[in-house]
XYZ file of C-alpha atoms in Angstrom:
253
model
C -5.475 -20.648 7.753
C -3.501 -18.007 6.093
C -2.386 -14.855 8.441
C -4.758 -12.053 8.090
C -3.340 -8.529 7.600
C -2.719 -5.772 9.892
C -5.045 -2.749 10.182
C -4.585 0.536 11.602
C -5.386 -0.890 15.075
C -2.486 -3.142 15.104
C -4.526 -6.415 14.813
C -3.488 -9.922 13.385
C -0.819 -10.410 10.585
C 1.096 -8.141 8.395
C 0.960 -6.465 5.361
C 4.194 -6.868 3.488
C 6.094 -3.865 1.275
C 3.898 -2.354 -1.453
C 0.883 -4.094 -0.532
C -2.124 -2.080 0.508
C -4.292 -3.547 3.257
C -7.147 -4.061 0.769
C -4.968 -6.201 -1.230
C -3.794 -8.071 1.560
C -7.359 -8.540 2.706
C -8.349 -9.854 -0.849
C -5.589 -12.480 -0.719
C -6.535 -13.743 2.424
C -9.813 -14.471 1.168
C -8.336 -15.896 -2.009
C -6.647 -18.289 -0.192
C -9.589 -19.374 1.621
C -11.700 -19.533 -2.069
C -8.577 -21.531 -2.920
C -9.439 -25.423 -4.122
C -13.125 -25.207 -3.061
C -16.043 -25.739 -6.189
C -18.006 -22.744 -6.974
C -20.832 -21.995 -4.813
C -19.333 -22.533 -1.580
C -19.800 -20.343 1.226
C -17.125 -18.733 2.616
C -18.664 -16.892 5.676
C -20.671 -13.456 6.424
C -18.890 -10.066 5.363
C -18.817 -9.262 8.836
C -16.955 -12.601 9.903
C -14.473 -12.255 6.982
C -14.036 -8.650 7.817
C -13.568 -9.564 11.428
C -10.655 -12.099 10.221
C -9.169 -9.810 8.297
C -8.872 -7.314 10.777
C -9.585 -4.368 8.624
C -12.251 -1.889 8.127
C -15.572 -1.492 6.488
C -14.096 0.479 3.723
C -10.744 -1.368 3.508
C -12.946 -4.654 2.825
C -15.337 -3.182 0.800
C -12.710 -2.428 -1.271
C -11.317 -5.932 -0.989
C -14.709 -7.250 -2.026
C -14.660 -5.224 -5.428
C -10.894 -6.233 -6.031
C -12.085 -9.943 -5.748
C -15.211 -9.764 -7.665
C -13.874 -7.798 -10.624
C -11.490 -10.613 -10.879
C -14.747 -13.104 -10.870
C -13.329 -14.879 -7.244
C -16.282 -14.605 -5.135
C -20.031 -13.527 -5.693
C -21.599 -11.513 -2.742
C -25.283 -12.745 -1.633
C -27.436 -10.583 0.621
C -29.993 -11.871 3.070
C -30.402 -14.333 5.280
C -28.037 -16.824 4.465
C -26.174 -14.882 2.312
C -22.254 -13.639 2.373
C -19.164 -14.517 0.351
C -19.145 -17.301 -2.039
C -16.759 -19.160 -4.402
C -17.692 -18.093 -8.007
C -17.816 -20.253 -11.181
C -14.478 -19.525 -12.541
C -14.467 -19.056 -16.508
C -11.537 -19.862 -18.555
C -10.956 -15.960 -18.407
C -10.901 -15.936 -14.902
C -9.015 -18.734 -14.234
C -5.913 -16.999 -16.549
C -6.547 -13.716 -14.555
C -5.908 -15.599 -11.307
C -2.762 -17.393 -12.831
C -1.214 -13.665 -13.223
C -1.984 -12.972 -9.982
C -0.786 -16.253 -8.369
C 2.621 -15.152 -10.408
C 2.294 -12.044 -8.506
C 2.432 -13.598 -4.864
C 5.351 -15.439 -6.365
C 7.633 -12.248 -7.362
C 7.475 -13.040 -10.654
C 10.044 -10.933 -13.010
C 8.158 -7.668 -13.122
C 10.379 -6.532 -16.127
C 8.367 -9.577 -18.269
C 5.039 -7.924 -16.948
C 5.929 -4.452 -18.247
C 6.935 -6.053 -21.436
C 3.801 -8.001 -21.763
C 1.595 -5.112 -20.912
C 3.706 -2.854 -23.722
C 2.733 -5.710 -26.222
C -0.902 -5.358 -25.240
C -1.279 -1.424 -25.398
C -1.891 -1.477 -29.251
C -4.777 -4.080 -29.174
C -6.557 -1.126 -26.438
C -5.687 1.431 -28.252
C -7.244 -0.080 -31.516
C -10.247 -1.016 -29.714
C -10.153 2.487 -27.643
C -10.315 4.180 -31.453
C -13.314 2.008 -32.333
C -15.281 2.107 -29.188
C -14.460 5.089 -27.043
C -17.805 7.500 -26.537
C -17.508 11.091 -25.364
C -17.849 10.131 -21.545
C -14.987 7.895 -22.268
C -12.943 10.791 -23.311
C -14.005 13.277 -20.705
C -13.102 10.380 -18.495
C -9.399 10.194 -19.610
C -8.794 13.957 -19.719
C -9.865 13.879 -16.029
C -6.934 11.138 -15.610
C -4.533 13.489 -17.397
C -5.073 16.315 -14.956
C -4.383 13.989 -12.196
C -1.038 13.309 -14.167
C -0.819 17.329 -14.403
C -1.234 17.847 -10.893
C 1.274 15.410 -9.813
C 3.705 17.123 -12.792
C 2.744 20.513 -10.979
C 3.651 19.238 -7.370
C 6.852 17.556 -8.465
C 5.302 14.307 -7.096
C 6.581 11.249 -9.384
C 5.032 8.591 -7.162
C 1.573 10.178 -7.811
C 2.673 10.682 -11.711
C 2.915 7.391 -12.009
C -0.048 5.795 -10.109
C -2.250 8.358 -12.171
C -0.536 7.033 -15.210
C -1.390 3.555 -14.569
C -4.992 4.896 -13.841
C -5.235 6.516 -17.369
C -4.040 3.113 -19.008
C -6.836 1.173 -17.000
C -9.601 3.531 -18.141
C -8.016 2.857 -21.504
C -8.155 -0.695 -21.016
C -11.970 -0.248 -19.585
C -13.013 0.992 -22.994
C -11.994 -2.405 -24.670
C -15.375 -5.037 -25.586
C -12.848 -7.841 -24.944
C -13.412 -9.230 -21.600
C -10.265 -11.382 -21.881
C -7.911 -8.461 -22.880
C -9.526 -6.149 -19.994
C -8.864 -8.688 -17.366
C -5.348 -9.721 -18.297
C -4.196 -6.009 -19.065
C -5.694 -5.194 -15.363
C -3.783 -8.188 -13.832
C -1.025 -7.123 -14.957
C -1.128 -3.738 -13.883
C -1.848 -4.725 -10.496
C 1.164 -6.839 -10.354
C 3.246 -4.165 -11.672
C 2.002 -1.393 -9.156
C 2.033 -4.054 -6.066
C 6.241 -4.277 -6.617
C 6.458 -0.486 -7.552
C 8.495 0.625 -4.332
C 9.881 3.957 -5.744
C 10.598 6.319 -8.626
C 14.092 7.229 -9.733
C 15.425 9.643 -12.311
C 17.039 8.156 -15.100
C 20.645 9.022 -15.646
C 21.582 13.024 -15.218
C 18.038 13.836 -16.913
C 15.800 15.618 -14.110
C 13.007 13.700 -12.988
C 10.522 16.672 -13.376
C 11.225 17.055 -17.196
C 11.052 13.391 -17.387
C 7.502 13.251 -16.389
C 6.379 16.487 -17.658
C 7.390 15.057 -21.289
C 5.426 11.888 -20.629
C 2.260 13.708 -19.308
C 2.440 15.441 -23.124
C 2.580 12.620 -24.728
C -0.347 10.945 -23.132
C -2.174 14.020 -23.505
C -1.346 13.604 -27.073
C -2.376 10.158 -27.505
C -6.022 11.202 -25.599
C -6.329 13.599 -28.239
C -5.618 11.308 -31.166
C -8.463 8.723 -29.583
C -10.795 11.797 -29.440
C -9.949 12.627 -33.151
C -10.203 8.845 -34.254
C -6.599 9.416 -35.743
C -5.562 5.892 -35.961
C -2.288 6.492 -37.627
C -0.990 9.032 -34.631
C -2.513 7.176 -31.962
C -0.697 3.879 -33.306
C 2.446 6.169 -33.687
C 2.102 7.482 -30.187
C 1.586 4.418 -28.631
C 5.014 2.908 -30.178
C 6.619 6.270 -29.330
C 5.352 5.504 -25.607
C 6.972 1.669 -25.282
C 9.749 1.870 -27.401
C 11.794 5.448 -26.804
C 14.930 5.108 -24.642
C 13.068 6.239 -21.732
C 9.451 4.343 -22.641
C 8.062 2.498 -19.806
C 6.144 4.367 -17.614
C 7.606 2.111 -14.355
C 11.052 0.465 -16.130
C 12.436 -2.396 -14.275
C 15.162 -0.750 -12.642
C 12.895 1.126 -10.495
C 10.796 -1.983 -9.966
C 12.667 -3.957 -6.703
C 10.600 -6.818 -5.798
C 8.833 -7.184 -2.479
C 11.238 -8.781 0.261
C-alpha cells in the first residue's frame, strides 16, 4: 500500500518538498483508486483520513481536489464513503497530466503549454465574464497588490496563479478548464523559490506584473478584445514574461 503523508503530529509517511499535506493525501487516495473500476468503495471518510494521517480540514481539502479532478465521489449515509468515479475522457486527460507531475516532468514545458492556453481562456472570459466574475478577479488582484506592498514575492506568485485559475474558471469549456488547472497544479507543486531576474530588483518586477494583470482585468471588464489579447501576448512573450520562469522552478527531490 502507498505510504501515507506525515501530519503535524508526526504520524506515518513523509511529505516531499513543495507538496502540501492535502496534496500528499490526495495522491495516497489516488493510488488506492488506480486500476479499479467505477463505483468501487475505497472506505469511509474517517478510515481513509486515518490512513493518510491528516486533520479533518486537510482531508476535506484533499477530497475537494480529488472530486474536482473527477477521481472520486463521496456518498453519505450507511454504506457510504469514498467511491471511485466514472472517468470521462476529459478526466483521464487531466489525470495523465497529474501523473506527469508525479514523474517530475519538465516544468518548462508545462509553463509553455499553459501560456499557449492563455489566449483561449481570455477569449472565453471576454464573452462569458459576469460582473461577479470581474469583482472576484479584482479581489485576486488585491491579494497580488498586498504581496507587492509587503515585498513578498512568493505570496505574489501564488496570488497570481489564483488570478489565472479564476480566469480559467470563467470558461464554459470543461476540457480547457481541467487541463489548465492541472498545469497550474503541476507548476505550483514544483515551485520552491522565487529569485530576481538578473540585476533588476524583484520588488520592481512584481509591481510591473501587478500593473499588467490589473490592465488585463480592466480590458476584460470593458470587453476590449484587442487590448486583452495584446496584454496576454505581452504577458507571455516579453523578456521577463513568465510568472514562474523555468529557472526558478527546481524539480522536487
